[in-house]
Tab-separated table of C-alpha atoms in Angstrom:
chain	number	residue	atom	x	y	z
A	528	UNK	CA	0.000	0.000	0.000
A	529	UNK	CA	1.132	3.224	-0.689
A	530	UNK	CA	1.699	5.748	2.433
A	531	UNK	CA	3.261	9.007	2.951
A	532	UNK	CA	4.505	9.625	6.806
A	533	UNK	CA	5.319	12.988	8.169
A	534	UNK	CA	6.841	11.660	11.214
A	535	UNK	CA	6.471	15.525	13.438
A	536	UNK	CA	3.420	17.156	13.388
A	537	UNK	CA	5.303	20.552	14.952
A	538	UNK	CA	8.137	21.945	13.978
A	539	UNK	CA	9.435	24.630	15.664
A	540	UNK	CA	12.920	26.485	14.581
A	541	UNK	CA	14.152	30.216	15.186
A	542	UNK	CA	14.899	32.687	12.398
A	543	UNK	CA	17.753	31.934	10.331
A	544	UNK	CA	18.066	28.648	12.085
A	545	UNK	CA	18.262	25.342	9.033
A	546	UNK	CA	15.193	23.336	8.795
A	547	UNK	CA	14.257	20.285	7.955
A	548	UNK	CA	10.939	18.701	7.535
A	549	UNK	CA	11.164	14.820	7.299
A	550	UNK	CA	8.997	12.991	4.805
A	551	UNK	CA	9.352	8.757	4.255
A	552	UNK	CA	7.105	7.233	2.128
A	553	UNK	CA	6.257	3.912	0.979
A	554	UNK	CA	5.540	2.261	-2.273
A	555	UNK	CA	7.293	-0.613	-4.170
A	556	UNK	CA	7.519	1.531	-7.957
A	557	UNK	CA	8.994	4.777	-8.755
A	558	UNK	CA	6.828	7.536	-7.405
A	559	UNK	CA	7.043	10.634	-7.902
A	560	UNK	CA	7.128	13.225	-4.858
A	561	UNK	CA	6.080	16.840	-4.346
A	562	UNK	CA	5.758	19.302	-1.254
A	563	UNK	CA	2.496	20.979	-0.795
A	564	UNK	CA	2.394	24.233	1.492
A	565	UNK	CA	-0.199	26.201	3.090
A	566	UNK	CA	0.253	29.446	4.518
A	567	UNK	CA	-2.278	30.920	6.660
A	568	UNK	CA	-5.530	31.527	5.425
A	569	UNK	CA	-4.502	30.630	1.864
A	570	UNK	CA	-5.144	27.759	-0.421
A	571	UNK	CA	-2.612	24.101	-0.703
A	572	UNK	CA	-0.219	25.205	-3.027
A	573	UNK	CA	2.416	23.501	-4.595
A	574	UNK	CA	6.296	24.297	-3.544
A	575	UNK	CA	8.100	21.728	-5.249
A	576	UNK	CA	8.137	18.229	-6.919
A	577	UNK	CA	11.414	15.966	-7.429
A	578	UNK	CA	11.744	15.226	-11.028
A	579	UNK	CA	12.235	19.482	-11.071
A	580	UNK	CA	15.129	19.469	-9.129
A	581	UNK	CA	14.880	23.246	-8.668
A	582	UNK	CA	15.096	25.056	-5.298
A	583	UNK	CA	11.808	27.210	-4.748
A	584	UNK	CA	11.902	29.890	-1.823
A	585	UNK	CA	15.493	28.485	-1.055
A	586	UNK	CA	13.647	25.342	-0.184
A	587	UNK	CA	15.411	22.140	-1.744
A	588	UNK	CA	14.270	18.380	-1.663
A	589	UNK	CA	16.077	15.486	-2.784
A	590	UNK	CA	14.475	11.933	-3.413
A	591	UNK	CA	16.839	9.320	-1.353
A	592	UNK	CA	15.192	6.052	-2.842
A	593	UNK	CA	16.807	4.050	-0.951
A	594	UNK	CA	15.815	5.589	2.492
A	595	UNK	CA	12.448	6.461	0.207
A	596	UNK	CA	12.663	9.832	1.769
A	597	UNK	CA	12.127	13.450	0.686
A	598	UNK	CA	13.122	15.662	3.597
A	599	UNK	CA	12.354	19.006	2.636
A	600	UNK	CA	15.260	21.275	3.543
A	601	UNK	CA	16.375	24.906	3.994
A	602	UNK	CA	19.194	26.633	5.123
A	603	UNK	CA	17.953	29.740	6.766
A	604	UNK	CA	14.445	29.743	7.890
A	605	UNK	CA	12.304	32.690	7.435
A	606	UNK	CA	9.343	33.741	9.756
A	607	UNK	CA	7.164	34.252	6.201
A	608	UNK	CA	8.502	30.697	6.104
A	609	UNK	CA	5.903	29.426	9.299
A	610	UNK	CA	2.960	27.368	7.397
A	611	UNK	CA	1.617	23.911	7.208
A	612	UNK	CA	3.446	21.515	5.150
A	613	UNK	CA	2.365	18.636	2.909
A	614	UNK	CA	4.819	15.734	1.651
A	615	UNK	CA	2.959	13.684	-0.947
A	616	UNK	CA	3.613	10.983	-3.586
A	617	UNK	CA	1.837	10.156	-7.163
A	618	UNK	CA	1.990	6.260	-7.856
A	619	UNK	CA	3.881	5.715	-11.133
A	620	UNK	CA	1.901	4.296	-14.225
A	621	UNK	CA	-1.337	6.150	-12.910
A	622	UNK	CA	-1.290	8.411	-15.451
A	623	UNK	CA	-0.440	11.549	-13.652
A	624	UNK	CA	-0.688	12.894	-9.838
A	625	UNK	CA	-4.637	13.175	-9.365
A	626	UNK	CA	-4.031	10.201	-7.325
A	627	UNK	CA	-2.024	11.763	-4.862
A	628	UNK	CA	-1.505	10.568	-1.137
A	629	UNK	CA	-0.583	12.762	1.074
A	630	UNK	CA	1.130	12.878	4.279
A	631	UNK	CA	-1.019	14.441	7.442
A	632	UNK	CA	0.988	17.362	7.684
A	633	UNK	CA	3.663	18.795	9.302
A	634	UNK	CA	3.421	22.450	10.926
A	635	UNK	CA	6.877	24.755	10.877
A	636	UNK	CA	6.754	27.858	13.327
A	637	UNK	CA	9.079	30.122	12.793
A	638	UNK	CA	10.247	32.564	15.717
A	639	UNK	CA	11.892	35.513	15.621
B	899	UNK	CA	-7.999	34.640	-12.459
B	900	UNK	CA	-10.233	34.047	-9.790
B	901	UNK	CA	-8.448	30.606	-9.291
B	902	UNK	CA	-10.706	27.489	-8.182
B	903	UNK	CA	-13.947	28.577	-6.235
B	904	UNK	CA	-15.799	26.217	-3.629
B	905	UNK	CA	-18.469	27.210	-2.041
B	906	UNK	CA	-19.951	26.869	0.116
B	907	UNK	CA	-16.979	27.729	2.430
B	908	UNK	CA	-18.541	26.192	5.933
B	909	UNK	CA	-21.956	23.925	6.138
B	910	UNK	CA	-23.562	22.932	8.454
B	911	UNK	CA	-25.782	19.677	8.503
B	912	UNK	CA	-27.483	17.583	11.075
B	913	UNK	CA	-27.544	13.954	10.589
B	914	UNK	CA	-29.252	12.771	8.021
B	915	UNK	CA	-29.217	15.984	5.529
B	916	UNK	CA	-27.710	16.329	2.307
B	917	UNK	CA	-24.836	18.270	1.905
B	918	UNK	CA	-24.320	20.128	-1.672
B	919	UNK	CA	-20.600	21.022	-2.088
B	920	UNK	CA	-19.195	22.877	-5.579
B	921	UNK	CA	-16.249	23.528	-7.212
B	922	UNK	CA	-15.657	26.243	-9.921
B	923	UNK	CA	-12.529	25.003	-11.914
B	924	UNK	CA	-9.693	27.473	-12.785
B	925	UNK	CA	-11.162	29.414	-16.250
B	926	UNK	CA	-9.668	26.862	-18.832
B	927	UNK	CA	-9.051	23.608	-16.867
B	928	UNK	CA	-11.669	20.809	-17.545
B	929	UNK	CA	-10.398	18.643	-15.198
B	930	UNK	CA	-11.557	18.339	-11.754
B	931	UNK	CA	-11.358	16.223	-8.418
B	932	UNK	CA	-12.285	16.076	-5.144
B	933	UNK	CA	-9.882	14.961	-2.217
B	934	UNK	CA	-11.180	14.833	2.162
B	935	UNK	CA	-9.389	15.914	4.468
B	936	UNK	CA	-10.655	14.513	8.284
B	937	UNK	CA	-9.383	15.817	11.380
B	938	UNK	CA	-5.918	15.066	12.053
B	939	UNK	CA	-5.219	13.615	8.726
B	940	UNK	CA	-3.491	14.306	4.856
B	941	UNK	CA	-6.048	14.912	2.476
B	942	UNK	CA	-7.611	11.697	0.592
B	943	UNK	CA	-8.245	11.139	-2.914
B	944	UNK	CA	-11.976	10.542	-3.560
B	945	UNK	CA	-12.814	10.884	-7.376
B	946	UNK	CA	-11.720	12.560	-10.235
B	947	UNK	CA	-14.045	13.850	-13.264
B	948	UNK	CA	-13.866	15.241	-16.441
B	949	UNK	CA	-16.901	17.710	-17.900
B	950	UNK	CA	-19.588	14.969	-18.163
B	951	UNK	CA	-17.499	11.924	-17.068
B	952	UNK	CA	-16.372	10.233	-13.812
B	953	UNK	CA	-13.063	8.869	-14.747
B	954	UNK	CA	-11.922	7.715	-11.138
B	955	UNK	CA	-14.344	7.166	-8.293
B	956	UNK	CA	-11.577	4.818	-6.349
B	957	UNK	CA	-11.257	6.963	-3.765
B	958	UNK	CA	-15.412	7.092	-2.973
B	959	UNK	CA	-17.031	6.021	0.021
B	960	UNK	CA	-19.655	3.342	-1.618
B	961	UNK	CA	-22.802	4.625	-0.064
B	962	UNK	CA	-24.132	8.132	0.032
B	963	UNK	CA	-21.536	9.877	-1.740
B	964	UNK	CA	-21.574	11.062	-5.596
B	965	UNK	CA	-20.096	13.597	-7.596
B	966	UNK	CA	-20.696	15.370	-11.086
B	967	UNK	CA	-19.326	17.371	-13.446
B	968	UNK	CA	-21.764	18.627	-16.215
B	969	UNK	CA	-21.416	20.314	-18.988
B	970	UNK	CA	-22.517	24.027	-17.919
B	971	UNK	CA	-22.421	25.005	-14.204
B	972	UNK	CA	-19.505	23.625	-11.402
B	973	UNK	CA	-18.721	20.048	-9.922
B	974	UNK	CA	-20.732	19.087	-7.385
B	975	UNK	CA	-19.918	16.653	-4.090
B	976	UNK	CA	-22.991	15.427	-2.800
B	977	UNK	CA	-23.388	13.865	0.259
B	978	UNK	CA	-26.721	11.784	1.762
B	979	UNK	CA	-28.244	11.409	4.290
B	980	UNK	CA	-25.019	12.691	6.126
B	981	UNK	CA	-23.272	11.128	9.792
B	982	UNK	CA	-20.928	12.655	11.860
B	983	UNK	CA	-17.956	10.858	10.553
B	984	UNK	CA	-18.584	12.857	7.388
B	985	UNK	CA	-17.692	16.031	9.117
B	986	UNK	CA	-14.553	17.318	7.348
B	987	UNK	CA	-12.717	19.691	5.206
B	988	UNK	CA	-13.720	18.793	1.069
B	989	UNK	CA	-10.803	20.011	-1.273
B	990	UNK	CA	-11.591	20.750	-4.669
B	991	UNK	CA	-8.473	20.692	-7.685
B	992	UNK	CA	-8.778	21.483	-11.185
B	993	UNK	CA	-5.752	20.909	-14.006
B	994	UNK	CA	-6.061	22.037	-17.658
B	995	UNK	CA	-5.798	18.414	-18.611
B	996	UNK	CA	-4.320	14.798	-17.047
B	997	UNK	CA	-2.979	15.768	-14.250
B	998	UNK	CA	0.563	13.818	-15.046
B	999	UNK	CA	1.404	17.329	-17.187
B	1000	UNK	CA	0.026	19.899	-14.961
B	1001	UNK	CA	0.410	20.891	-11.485
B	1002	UNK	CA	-3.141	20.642	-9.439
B	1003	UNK	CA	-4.283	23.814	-8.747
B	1004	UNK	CA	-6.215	23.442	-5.238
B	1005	UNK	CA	-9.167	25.769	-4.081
B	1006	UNK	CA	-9.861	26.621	-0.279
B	1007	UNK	CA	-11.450	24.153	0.856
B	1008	UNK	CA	-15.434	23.566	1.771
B	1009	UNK	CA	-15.860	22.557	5.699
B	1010	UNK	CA	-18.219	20.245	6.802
B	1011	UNK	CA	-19.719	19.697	10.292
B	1012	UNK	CA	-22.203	17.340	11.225
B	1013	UNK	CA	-24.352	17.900	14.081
């Protein structure tokens, strides 16, 4: 079965501080893996997804298939950075990510 | 762009109402699904529908719950004869086509509580 874990629900970090929000999943193909964020009072939005391999809001992940992780991970956190985060995988062969399953969350406070 | 649109935002139901949730797609994307969120959980995949067709309903409880897309007017979730354990937040997403290309763009959520 496939299953996303989030293994800290809070994450709490001071300004300019690195952070790293954990994210294991399992599933026995080749997912593929994004980070969903919510900020308060706004909609799920998308941050990043693996096969990009681009850094968005100096946020990087990196797909580790053999520890199936994707720890989300940035250097210097921001307060702007404090919102809930999503880890979530897309089976492969489904034809694209409407399946997705998603982690339950993890939410990062950052202090000033 | 007004993005995608659910309404309503919060509903309230006592058991055994219908609840009547819709989703306005983004202006140009005809595909839509839904995905629940309960209390303390991710969000959940529940069905996924193109204008006029339901192309995945894997993710639907088998009782009580259905969902359309017509041709004119929004998706709608509906929910029977509704329970407690129904109460939760209902995501809507809409993509300009198979998801696999395009990133889901997510609207804000409808909440529902159960009384």
């Amino acid at each position: 079965a496939q299953r996303v874990t989030q293994p800290e629900k809070l994450l709490s970090v001071f300004k300019g501080a690195p952070v790293e929000l954990k994210c294991n999943y399992s599933y026995s193909g080749s997912p593929e893996l994004f980070w969903y964020v919510q900020y308060s009072r706004q909609r799920l939005q998308l941050l990043l997804r693996h096969i990009s391999r681009e850094s968005i809001k100096g946020f990087t992940a990196d797909l580790n298939k053999g520890e199936t992780s994707f720890h989300l991970k940035k250097p210097f956190a921001q307060e702007e950075d404090s919102a809930m985060y999503y880890c979530a995988l897309s089976p492969s062969g489904q034809g694209g990510s409407e399946k997705l399953v998603f982690g339950k969350g993890t939410k990062l406070t950052v202090n000033p | 762009n007004a993005g995608v649109m659910q309404n309503p935002r919060h509903l309230v139901r006592r058991r055994g109402q219908e609840a009547r949730l819709r989703c306005s797609p983004m202006k140009g994307h005809s595909h839509v699904y839904w995905y629940r969120q309960l209390p303390e959980e991710g969000l959940k995949f529940m069905v996924y529908l193109q204008k006029e067709n339901i192309i995945d309903e894997s993710g639907m409880p088998k009782e009580r719950f259905s969902a359309e897309f017509p041709k004119e007017g929004p998706s709608i979730l509906r929910i029977q004869q509704v329970v407690r354990g129904d109460s939760a937040a209902y995501f809507c997403a809409s993509s300009r086509s198979r998801a696999g290309a395009n990133v889901l763009t997510f609207g804000a959520g409808s909440r529902l509580t159960v009384l």
